[in-house]
Amino acid sequence: MQMELEGNTKFNEYEEKIRNHQANGHNYQQDKLHQKKESDAQFLIAQNPLLMRNLLIIIDTTKSSKVSDFKPSRLAVALQFLPAFIEQFLECNPLSQIGIAVAEEYKCKTILDFTSSCVNIKQYLSTIHSINEAGFSMAACLQTALHVFSTTQLHAQSSILFVTTSTYSDDKLDLNEWSEKCESAAIQINVISFAGAIHQLIKITQATDGQYLCPINEFQFSQEIQKFISPQESKNHKMITQLVKIGFPQKLIVSQPTLCQCHLEIVYNFYKCPVCYSKVCSPPLLCPICSTWVVLPHQILRSDGFNTLAVFEIINDGLDHICYGCLESTTVIHSTCERCKNFFCLDCDILIHSKFKVCPGCA
Amino acid sequence: MKFVIDDIEVIFPYKFLYKEQLEYMQALKQTLDEKGHGILEMPTGTGKTVSLLAFIIAYLAQRPKTIKKLIYCTRTVVEMEKTLEEVRLVLKARKAEGLVDNFTAVGLSSRRNLCINPDVVNQKDRVDAECRKRTAEWVKKGQSETCIFYENFEKSSKDVIANLPNDVYSLNDLRKNGAFSIQCPYFTAREMVKKANIVVYNYLYLIDPGISSLLSKDQIKESVVVFDEAHNIDDVCIEAYTVRLNKPILAEAINNLKIVETQIQSETNEIQNRLNEEYKKLIKNLENKPEGELNQLVIPGQIRKARNFIDFMKRVINSLRKKLKDNSEALKTSHAILHNTKSFTEDIQKEGNLDIDSLKQCGERLNLLLNTLQIAETDKFRPLSTVAQFVMFLVQYQEGFKVIFQSNNYEGTLNEKLMTLACFDSSLAMKNIFTTFQSVILTSGTMSPIEIYPKILDFKPVVAKSIDIELTRNSIQPIIVTMSEDGTELTSEFTLRNNEDVSRNYGNFLLELSENVPDGLIVFMPSYSRMEEWARQWQKDKYLEQISKNKVLFIESKDVNETSSKLQQYRKCCDVGRGAALFSIARGKIAEGIDFEGHYGRCVAVIGFPALNSKDTLILERCKFLEEKFKITKNDFIEFDAMRQTCQCLGRVLRGKQDYGIMIMVDKRFAQKSKLQKMPRWIYKQLDQSRCLNITSESAITVVRDFFRQMAQPFKIADNSYFTQDTL
């Protein structure tokens, strides 16, 4: 009975809200405006890309990752929010790659080399599970990371994201030595921890211009991890100019299963390297056969800071316009693209800035 | 920064002034204005020392008629050096403000800390004796080894010392100056203490009856005496008046006497001459004695002659020996034997045919004799002087003393019997100080309940105040755990000491803690024996092994050097991010005076209630005495003592406003109301009654996890909790 009552009141609330919106269009518009502001802000953050970024995510799977103060467990929470983060990361940094490693008992194991295939990463993420032994070692992780980063390009900014659950770093190696090596290699170290602040780790992150975050609950974890999406300024990073061989691939869709060269997996649609014609599945990547940098044109366009899209200006002239996006008439408030001078309704504006990142009028 | 309290202009060496510091200074001002004594409690790590110094120095400068001198007493040499550095800071700030004042600050310590003679200083325990050998009055002629530093000091006129520039002279400075000008730092410091207006030295210089008499001549009434970390002052007072004797000491004393005797009997003219001279001097003193006035230096006829005195002391020792022997027999059947001082004195008197006046003066007489015989190795004659002290106290004070015979459980030696002249009256040592000086200020981080101190020290404070801490965030989190997950009550009660459930649950709780506390974890246990018992049990159940996976484990030992090297390693482990756990004793060295600032101490756990052993005769007697004289019940006192010890342990963790830490008390007895009331206000205020009081170990761990995540968030001290020059 009580349940029903509660349900009823909830329902009433919603109904009232809808009625309010209809009766008072102003309120509805206010909400939308607010949303636009948020999506614009997000858009601007992602507007500051470095051409290439390599991110290594190291996940602590030792004993303490099983602790269930985050429901269902610390590791599960991390794995729950990481895919969304990775998706967004690759979206905002089109030429970037992500690698995955796990920290186990006194050692660190890379389970996925750098790739920008979101599907692939998600697949590997789902294979991670907690182990029973304690013994998270930061130094061992850094050693592995340095090894992994040694194969990447010099012009890319490299950073590590630790997802730690331990309150200590039990090192057989000298942690200071390895963190100094990272510092001199301009590798940024970031930590998102489930277990409070560890003095030494904070010091290391500060030395490499990284961040040390410590979310309080699940929701905050999903929020805080967003902070790593946009690149952070790094004093250590030296811009190294290098000529890079680039090829624009051709997309092919076939009916027979085919083995891709990059991950040795069966695929049906793939790209063909323009130099050696080998099949690769997810640009951008380094062609495994001829070492050509295989990228799609729009990826370069977006990550080079060419302005494909600017924040739309709000126009409040009271006139009726047809929205260029959805072809419906807009009233009261609408916005316009500075370059193509087309009008958009707020809904389309938000959609363009959060998802498409290309103005349909200009294109 | 500069500000005015009523009409005193205070220069503060820092840019910020916390609210509680201002409050503290106002309380100080009230105490000094009313020329009375005060007790002030202020949380640890809030800049107590610097506010105290800044204010009193300002007061000294602006009201030179009211007070003339500041005497600052610390417990350890390290604290002394720290204090002197703060004085330097304050004086520097005053100078920067363009104030001209003539302050000289000097630290005084023992010869061992100040000596720079390379031949002497290497001898560690024998520094005092070696120094006396070289500097005593009779060594001047240059027959034996002399100390060049001391000779230079003697030669230079005292004016030079008086004319030293106004500055701060820490122990290090004194040594450096001494090495530069080739003058003895120790004697220079002793000379400087008379003239300097800021003096820093150990408690014992005022409290210990032996040492304080050396300095008493030069004390001025218009002084402020500050006892820092004064929460244990009653124990120090009592210890200073307690004398212990056992069979080896008495045997040694006899040997001492024999040495003295052979010297006296030797036919050398010189010694005979000197003895005669001494005798004549004593007789002369008697003649000069003004009518009706009691002169301390008059030595009764019985012991005026050296030979007679030796005889007298022999009788004293023999009668004490007999007493000890008699009682040792009786000790076979009972735990401890008590004697009233009065009846005990009468017994001894009868036994050895001794008179009271001679007993009273035997300490004085002994010193005289040793001087005459030119014996400098006072450390060798310590047993004899201990005996003299024993009988002196015995005769001098009636109330508040008891003679106790019991087995020696202090040094763990073979079933040895100990005769203790125990003092129970802590007001005895303080009485002198309270009357000699105009203002005495007792201050510490934990002095709750504040009403008990005036009672046991027997004085009337004009200000007794407990100052609160203002925290921007809840950076301390006291937790009281009473039960384990499975419902076992956690307690270190004596009746449950063999209960394996309890110790296993304690071990389990520590394991959980070690997993969830980052960096440093400090665990305090009630006693060594209890720690050993638990450690054995935990070793068996593999808890220690698992804990040492999460943290490097250190255990405090009785050896001071070992402990200090362990502390060093502990800090190193915290520095490299490995994290460390330190198991120590609530009444040990680590519990007092060692700070675990920042990440060195993120969590303090007091495992078990550190109550005094209420079966111990000494403590029982003390409680009885307190009940009779001050109406403090036994339970009240034991609880008070345990709580102040606990709070001292807890206070180790918070060393500043940026700092944070958890304070966990694990015993069901902590949750009782009477114990909670004895907690300092600033800790009690932070105790979340609904979430952290009387909880199980599991929910405590949840609180711990939440706390550390909360504290890892970026943070800034709220603007309204401190003043700057502009906001004042």
PDB file of N, CA, C and O in Angstrom, chain B residues 43-79:
ATOM      1  N   PRO B  43      45.471  22.273  22.615  1.00  0.00           N
ATOM      2  CA  PRO B  43      45.753  21.098  21.789  1.00  0.00           C
ATOM      3  C   PRO B  43      47.166  21.088  21.226  1.00  0.00           C
ATOM      4  O   PRO B  43      47.754  22.146  20.991  1.00  0.00           O
ATOM      5  N   THR B  44      47.669  19.896  21.010  1.00  0.00           N
ATOM      6  CA  THR B  44      49.020  19.762  20.467  1.00  0.00           C
ATOM      7  C   THR B  44      49.061  20.292  19.044  1.00  0.00           C
ATOM      8  O   THR B  44      48.072  20.287  18.329  1.00  0.00           O
ATOM      9  N   GLY B  45      50.220  20.775  18.669  1.00  0.00           N
ATOM     10  CA  GLY B  45      50.423  21.170  17.279  1.00  0.00           C
ATOM     11  C   GLY B  45      49.731  22.448  16.869  1.00  0.00           C
ATOM     12  O   GLY B  45      49.493  22.684  15.703  1.00  0.00           O
ATOM     13  N   THR B  46      49.374  23.298  17.830  1.00  0.00           N
ATOM     14  CA  THR B  46      48.729  24.550  17.451  1.00  0.00           C
ATOM     15  C   THR B  46      49.620  25.745  17.754  1.00  0.00           C
ATOM     16  O   THR B  46      49.155  26.877  17.800  1.00  0.00           O
ATOM     17  N   GLY B  47      50.905  25.494  17.971  1.00  0.00           N
ATOM     18  CA  GLY B  47      51.814  26.611  18.214  1.00  0.00           C
ATOM     19  C   GLY B  47      51.705  27.150  19.621  1.00  0.00           C
ATOM     20  O   GLY B  47      51.618  28.351  19.841  1.00  0.00           O
ATOM     21  N   LYS B  48      51.723  26.230  20.575  1.00  0.00           N
ATOM     22  CA  LYS B  48      51.620  26.621  21.973  1.00  0.00           C
ATOM     23  C   LYS B  48      52.883  27.339  22.422  1.00  0.00           C
ATOM     24  O   LYS B  48      52.824  28.440  22.974  1.00  0.00           O
ATOM     25  N   THR B  49      54.012  26.714  22.161  1.00  0.00           N
ATOM     26  CA  THR B  49      55.283  27.253  22.657  1.00  0.00           C
ATOM     27  C   THR B  49      55.543  28.656  22.116  1.00  0.00           C
ATOM     28  O   THR B  49      55.912  29.557  22.868  1.00  0.00           O
ATOM     29  N   VAL B  50      55.304  28.842  20.825  1.00  0.00           N
ATOM     30  CA  VAL B  50      55.647  30.131  20.239  1.00  0.00           C
ATOM     31  C   VAL B  50      54.732  31.233  20.760  1.00  0.00           C
ATOM     32  O   VAL B  50      55.173  32.351  21.026  1.00  0.00           O
ATOM     33  N   SER B  51      53.450  30.924  20.969  1.00  0.00           N
ATOM     34  CA  SER B  51      52.576  31.981  21.480  1.00  0.00           C
ATOM     35  C   SER B  51      52.959  32.325  22.907  1.00  0.00           C
ATOM     36  O   SER B  51      52.928  33.488  23.310  1.00  0.00           O
ATOM     37  N   LEU B  52      53.330  31.290  23.662  1.00  0.00           N
ATOM     38  CA  LEU B  52      53.739  31.525  25.037  1.00  0.00           C
ATOM     39  C   LEU B  52      54.981  32.415  25.094  1.00  0.00           C
ATOM     40  O   LEU B  52      55.016  33.415  25.825  1.00  0.00           O
ATOM     41  N   LEU B  53      55.953  32.059  24.283  1.00  0.00           N
ATOM     42  CA  LEU B  53      57.211  32.818  24.300  1.00  0.00           C
ATOM     43  C   LEU B  53      56.996  34.242  23.800  1.00  0.00           C
ATOM     44  O   LEU B  53      57.459  35.208  24.421  1.00  0.00           O
ATOM     45  N   ALA B  54      56.270  34.379  22.682  1.00  0.00           N
ATOM     46  CA  ALA B  54      56.065  35.710  22.109  1.00  0.00           C
ATOM     47  C   ALA B  54      55.394  36.612  23.119  1.00  0.00           C
ATOM     48  O   ALA B  54      55.778  37.776  23.294  1.00  0.00           O
ATOM     49  N   PHE B  55      54.417  36.067  23.838  1.00  0.00           N
ATOM     50  CA  PHE B  55      53.699  36.919  24.770  1.00  0.00           C
ATOM     51  C   PHE B  55      54.543  37.256  25.991  1.00  0.00           C
ATOM     52  O   PHE B  55      54.633  38.415  26.391  1.00  0.00           O
ATOM     53  N   ILE B  56      55.170  36.257  26.584  1.00  0.00           N
ATOM     54  CA  ILE B  56      55.921  36.536  27.817  1.00  0.00           C
ATOM     55  C   ILE B  56      57.098  37.462  27.540  1.00  0.00           C
ATOM     56  O   ILE B  56      57.410  38.343  28.342  1.00  0.00           O
ATOM     57  N   ILE B  57      57.723  37.305  26.393  1.00  0.00           N
ATOM     58  CA  ILE B  57      58.834  38.194  26.057  1.00  0.00           C
ATOM     59  C   ILE B  57      58.325  39.629  25.906  1.00  0.00           C
ATOM     60  O   ILE B  57      58.939  40.576  26.400  1.00  0.00           O
ATOM     61  N   ALA B  58      57.170  39.758  25.261  1.00  0.00           N
ATOM     62  CA  ALA B  58      56.586  41.096  25.132  1.00  0.00           C
ATOM     63  C   ALA B  58      56.279  41.671  26.504  1.00  0.00           C
ATOM     64  O   ALA B  58      56.504  42.853  26.782  1.00  0.00           O
ATOM     65  N   TYR B  59      55.791  40.829  27.387  1.00  0.00           N
ATOM     66  CA  TYR B  59      55.439  41.263  28.741  1.00  0.00           C
ATOM     67  C   TYR B  59      56.693  41.680  29.517  1.00  0.00           C
ATOM     68  O   TYR B  59      56.718  42.688  30.203  1.00  0.00           O
ATOM     69  N   LEU B  60      57.736  40.863  29.356  1.00  0.00           N
ATOM     70  CA  LEU B  60      59.013  41.180  30.020  1.00  0.00           C
ATOM     71  C   LEU B  60      59.522  42.548  29.572  1.00  0.00           C
ATOM     72  O   LEU B  60      60.047  43.328  30.366  1.00  0.00           O
ATOM     73  N   ALA B  61      59.361  42.820  28.274  1.00  0.00           N
ATOM     74  CA  ALA B  61      59.907  44.057  27.739  1.00  0.00           C
ATOM     75  C   ALA B  61      59.089  45.262  28.191  1.00  0.00           C
ATOM     76  O   ALA B  61      59.646  46.334  28.440  1.00  0.00           O
ATOM     77  N   GLN B  62      57.790  45.090  28.315  1.00  0.00           N
ATOM     78  CA  GLN B  62      56.949  46.251  28.571  1.00  0.00           C
ATOM     79  C   GLN B  62      56.552  46.439  30.023  1.00  0.00           C
ATOM     80  O   GLN B  62      56.130  47.503  30.433  1.00  0.00           O
ATOM     81  N   ARG B  63      56.665  45.400  30.808  1.00  0.00           N
ATOM     82  CA  ARG B  63      56.371  45.556  32.245  1.00  0.00           C
ATOM     83  C   ARG B  63      57.555  45.042  33.055  1.00  0.00           C
ATOM     84  O   ARG B  63      57.448  44.066  33.772  1.00  0.00           O
ATOM     85  N   PRO B  64      58.688  45.681  32.904  1.00  0.00           N
ATOM     86  CA  PRO B  64      59.883  45.149  33.570  1.00  0.00           C
ATOM     87  C   PRO B  64      59.768  45.161  35.086  1.00  0.00           C
ATOM     88  O   PRO B  64      60.504  44.462  35.772  1.00  0.00           O
ATOM     89  N   LYS B  65      58.832  45.923  35.584  1.00  0.00           N
ATOM     90  CA  LYS B  65      58.714  45.951  37.046  1.00  0.00           C
ATOM     91  C   LYS B  65      57.928  44.765  37.570  1.00  0.00           C
ATOM     92  O   LYS B  65      58.148  44.307  38.678  1.00  0.00           O
ATOM     93  N   THR B  66      56.995  44.294  36.781  1.00  0.00           N
ATOM     94  CA  THR B  66      56.155  43.191  37.247  1.00  0.00           C
ATOM     95  C   THR B  66      56.911  41.869  37.199  1.00  0.00           C
ATOM     96  O   THR B  66      56.947  41.125  38.165  1.00  0.00           O
ATOM     97  N   ILE B  67      57.514  41.571  36.068  1.00  0.00           N
ATOM     98  CA  ILE B  67      58.327  40.356  36.003  1.00  0.00           C
ATOM     99  C   ILE B  67      59.689  40.666  35.392  1.00  0.00           C
ATOM    100  O   ILE B  67      59.822  41.550  34.555  1.00  0.00           O
ATOM    101  N   LYS B  68      60.659  39.903  35.838  1.00  0.00           N
ATOM    102  CA  LYS B  68      62.027  40.185  35.406  1.00  0.00           C
ATOM    103  C   LYS B  68      62.655  39.034  34.647  1.00  0.00           C
ATOM    104  O   LYS B  68      63.633  39.200  33.948  1.00  0.00           O
ATOM    105  N   LYS B  69      62.111  37.837  34.804  1.00  0.00           N
ATOM    106  CA  LYS B  69      62.814  36.683  34.290  1.00  0.00           C
ATOM    107  C   LYS B  69      61.830  35.605  33.871  1.00  0.00           C
ATOM    108  O   LYS B  69      60.770  35.461  34.479  1.00  0.00           O
ATOM    109  N   LEU B  70      62.201  34.896  32.830  1.00  0.00           N
ATOM    110  CA  LEU B  70      61.390  33.763  32.402  1.00  0.00           C
ATOM    111  C   LEU B  70      62.207  32.487  32.563  1.00  0.00           C
ATOM    112  O   LEU B  70      63.316  32.377  32.050  1.00  0.00           O
ATOM    113  N   ILE B  71      61.658  31.556  33.309  1.00  0.00           N
ATOM    114  CA  ILE B  71      62.315  30.254  33.448  1.00  0.00           C
ATOM    115  C   ILE B  71      61.433  29.225  32.770  1.00  0.00           C
ATOM    116  O   ILE B  71      60.283  29.033  33.154  1.00  0.00           O
ATOM    117  N   TYR B  72      61.954  28.618  31.741  1.00  0.00           N
ATOM    118  CA  TYR B  72      61.160  27.690  30.945  1.00  0.00           C
ATOM    119  C   TYR B  72      61.689  26.284  31.165  1.00  0.00           C
ATOM    120  O   TYR B  72      62.851  26.005  30.904  1.00  0.00           O
ATOM    121  N   CYS B  73      60.856  25.408  31.673  1.00  0.00           N
ATOM    122  CA  CYS B  73      61.318  24.057  31.995  1.00  0.00           C
ATOM    123  C   CYS B  73      60.782  23.052  30.987  1.00  0.00           C
ATOM    124  O   CYS B  73      59.588  22.988  30.730  1.00  0.00           O
ATOM    125  N   THR B  74      61.686  22.268  30.445  1.00  0.00           N
ATOM    126  CA  THR B  74      61.283  21.229  29.509  1.00  0.00           C
ATOM    127  C   THR B  74      61.662  19.874  30.072  1.00  0.00           C
ATOM    128  O   THR B  74      62.369  19.784  31.065  1.00  0.00           O
ATOM    129  N   ARG B  75      61.198  18.830  29.396  1.00  0.00           N
ATOM    130  CA  ARG B  75      61.491  17.486  29.895  1.00  0.00           C
ATOM    131  C   ARG B  75      62.748  16.908  29.289  1.00  0.00           C
ATOM    132  O   ARG B  75      63.464  16.159  29.933  1.00  0.00           O
ATOM    133  N   THR B  76      63.007  17.229  28.025  1.00  0.00           N
ATOM    134  CA  THR B  76      64.148  16.596  27.357  1.00  0.00           C
ATOM    135  C   THR B  76      65.041  17.650  26.714  1.00  0.00           C
ATOM    136  O   THR B  76      64.659  18.802  26.561  1.00  0.00           O
ATOM    137  N   VAL B  77      66.217  17.214  26.355  1.00  0.00           N
ATOM    138  CA  VAL B  77      67.173  18.121  25.721  1.00  0.00           C
ATOM    139  C   VAL B  77      66.670  18.559  24.343  1.00  0.00           C
ATOM    140  O   VAL B  77      66.820  19.708  23.947  1.00  0.00           O
ATOM    141  N   VAL B  78      66.049  17.627  23.640  1.00  0.00           N
ATOM    142  CA  VAL B  78      65.544  17.956  22.305  1.00  0.00           C
ATOM    143  C   VAL B  78      64.506  19.073  22.392  1.00  0.00           C
ATOM    144  O   VAL B  78      64.522  20.039  21.624  1.00  0.00           O
ATOM    145  N   GLU B  79      63.593  18.940  23.363  1.00  0.00           N
ATOM    146  CA  GLU B  79      62.570  19.966  23.547  1.00  0.00           C
ATOM    147  C   GLU B  79      63.210  21.303  23.895  1.00  0.00           C
ATOM    148  O   GLU B  79      62.760  22.359  23.480  1.00  0.00           O
TER     149      GLU B  79
END
